[in-house]
mmCIF file of C-alpha atoms in Angstrom:
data_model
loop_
_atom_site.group_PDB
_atom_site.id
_atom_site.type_symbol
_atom_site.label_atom_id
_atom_site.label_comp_id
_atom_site.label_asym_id
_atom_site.label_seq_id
_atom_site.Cartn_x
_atom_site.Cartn_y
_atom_site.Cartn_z
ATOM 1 C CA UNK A 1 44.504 173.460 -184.484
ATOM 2 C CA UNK A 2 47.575 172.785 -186.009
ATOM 3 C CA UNK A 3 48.312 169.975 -188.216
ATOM 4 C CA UNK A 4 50.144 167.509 -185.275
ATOM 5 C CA UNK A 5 46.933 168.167 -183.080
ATOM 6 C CA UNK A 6 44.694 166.898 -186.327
ATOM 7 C CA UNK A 7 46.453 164.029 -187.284
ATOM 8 C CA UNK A 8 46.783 162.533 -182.948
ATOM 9 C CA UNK A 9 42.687 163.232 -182.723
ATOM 10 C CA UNK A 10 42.131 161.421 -185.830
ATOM 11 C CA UNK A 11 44.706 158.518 -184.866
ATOM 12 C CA UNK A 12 43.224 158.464 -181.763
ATOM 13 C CA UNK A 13 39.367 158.063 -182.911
ATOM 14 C CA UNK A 14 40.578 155.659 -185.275
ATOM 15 C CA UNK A 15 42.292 153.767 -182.981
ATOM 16 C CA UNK A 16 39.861 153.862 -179.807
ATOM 17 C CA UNK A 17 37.001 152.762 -182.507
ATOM 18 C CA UNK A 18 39.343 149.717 -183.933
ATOM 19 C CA UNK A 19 39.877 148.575 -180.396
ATOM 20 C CA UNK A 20 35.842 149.169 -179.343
ATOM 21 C CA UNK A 21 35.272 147.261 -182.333
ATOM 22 C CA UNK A 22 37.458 144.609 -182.119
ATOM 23 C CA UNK A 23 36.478 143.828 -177.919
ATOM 24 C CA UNK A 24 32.845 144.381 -178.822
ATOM 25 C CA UNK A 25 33.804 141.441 -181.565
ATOM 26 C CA UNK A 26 35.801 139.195 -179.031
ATOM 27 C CA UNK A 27 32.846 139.908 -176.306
ATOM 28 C CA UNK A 28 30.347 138.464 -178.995
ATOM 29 C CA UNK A 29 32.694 135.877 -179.980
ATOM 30 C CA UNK A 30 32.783 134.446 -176.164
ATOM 31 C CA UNK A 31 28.697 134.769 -175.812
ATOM 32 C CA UNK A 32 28.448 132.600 -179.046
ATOM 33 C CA UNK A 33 29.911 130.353 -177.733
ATOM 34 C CA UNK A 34 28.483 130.310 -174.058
ATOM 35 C CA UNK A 35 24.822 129.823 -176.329
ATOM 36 C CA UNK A 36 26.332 127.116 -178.119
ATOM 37 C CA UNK A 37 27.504 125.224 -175.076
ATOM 38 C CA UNK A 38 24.597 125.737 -172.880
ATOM 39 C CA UNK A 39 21.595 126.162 -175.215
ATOM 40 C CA UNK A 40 19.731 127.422 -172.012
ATOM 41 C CA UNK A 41 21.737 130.136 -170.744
ATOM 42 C CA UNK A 42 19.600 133.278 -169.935
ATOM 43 C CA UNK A 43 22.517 135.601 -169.373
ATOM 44 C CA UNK A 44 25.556 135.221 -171.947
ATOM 45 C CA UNK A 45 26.749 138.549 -170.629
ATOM 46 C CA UNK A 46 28.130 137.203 -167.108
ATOM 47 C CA UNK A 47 31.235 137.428 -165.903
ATOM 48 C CA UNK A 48 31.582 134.074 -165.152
ATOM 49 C CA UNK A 49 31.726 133.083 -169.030
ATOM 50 C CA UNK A 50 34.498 134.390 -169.114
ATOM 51 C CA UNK A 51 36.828 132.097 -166.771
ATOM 52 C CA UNK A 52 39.194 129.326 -168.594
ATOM 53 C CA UNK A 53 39.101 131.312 -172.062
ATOM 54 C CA UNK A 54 42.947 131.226 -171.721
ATOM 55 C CA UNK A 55 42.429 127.332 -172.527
ATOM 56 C CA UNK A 56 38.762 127.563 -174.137
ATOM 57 C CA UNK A 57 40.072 129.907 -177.127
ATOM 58 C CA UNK A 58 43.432 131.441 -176.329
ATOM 59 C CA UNK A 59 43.371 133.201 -179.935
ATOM 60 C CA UNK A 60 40.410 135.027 -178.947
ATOM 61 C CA UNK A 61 41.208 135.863 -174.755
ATOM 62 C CA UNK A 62 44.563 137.577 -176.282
ATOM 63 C CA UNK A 63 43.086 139.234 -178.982
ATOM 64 C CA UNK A 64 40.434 140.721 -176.291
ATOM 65 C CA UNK A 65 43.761 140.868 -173.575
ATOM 66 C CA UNK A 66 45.599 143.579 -176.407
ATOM 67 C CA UNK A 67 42.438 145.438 -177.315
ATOM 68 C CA UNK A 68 42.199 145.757 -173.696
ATOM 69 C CA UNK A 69 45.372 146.953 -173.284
ATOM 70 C CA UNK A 70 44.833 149.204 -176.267
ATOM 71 C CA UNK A 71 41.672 150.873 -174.878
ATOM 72 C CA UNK A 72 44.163 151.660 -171.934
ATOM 73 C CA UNK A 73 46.539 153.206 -173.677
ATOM 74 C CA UNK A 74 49.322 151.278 -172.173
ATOM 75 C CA UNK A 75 52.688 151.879 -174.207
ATOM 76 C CA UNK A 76 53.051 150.593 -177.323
ATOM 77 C CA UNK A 77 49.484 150.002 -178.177
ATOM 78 C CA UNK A 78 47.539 152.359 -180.667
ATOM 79 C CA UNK A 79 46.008 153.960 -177.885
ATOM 80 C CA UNK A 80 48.925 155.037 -175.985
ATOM 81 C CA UNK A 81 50.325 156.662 -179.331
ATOM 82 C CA UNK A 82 46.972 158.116 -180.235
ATOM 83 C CA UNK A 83 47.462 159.963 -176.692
ATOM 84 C CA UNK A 84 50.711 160.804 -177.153
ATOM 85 C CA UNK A 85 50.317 162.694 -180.133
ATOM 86 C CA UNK A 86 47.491 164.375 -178.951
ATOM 87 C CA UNK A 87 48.909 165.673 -175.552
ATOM 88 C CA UNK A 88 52.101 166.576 -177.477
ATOM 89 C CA UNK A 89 50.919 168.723 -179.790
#
């Protein structure tokens, strides 16, 4: 319980729920507009929605590629420092 150990946990819950929040966000983002496409669609939540966002809305397939990333904790996202404190303490 020292003060480094404390201030990685709390970077790291803030971090993990700023990335959750931001691919739940992106997610919702791409099922709006599958629903506003196909008025139809039964399942929004299919993988298949999800091919040609690169050229369908490239702002929001990199915003979801980086929170991705994040939620991995690859180097030098929010994650990856949130776990690096942490483990160094």
């Amino acid at each position: 319980m020292t003060p480094v150990s404390i201030a990685g946990g709390v970077l790291l819950a803030l971090g993990h729920g700023l990335m959750k929040a931001g691919a739940f966000i992106a997610v919702a983002v791409v099922s709006y507009m599958v629903l506003t496409d196909k008025k139809d669609a039964k399942n929004t939540d299919d993988i298949g929605n999800f091919a040609g966002l690169g050229k369908r809305a490239p702002i929001t397939a990199f915003s979801l590629f980086v929170f991705f990333l994040a939620l991995a904790g690859i180097p030098p996202s929010a994650g990856f420092i949130g776990k690096f404190v942490l483990f160094s303490s």
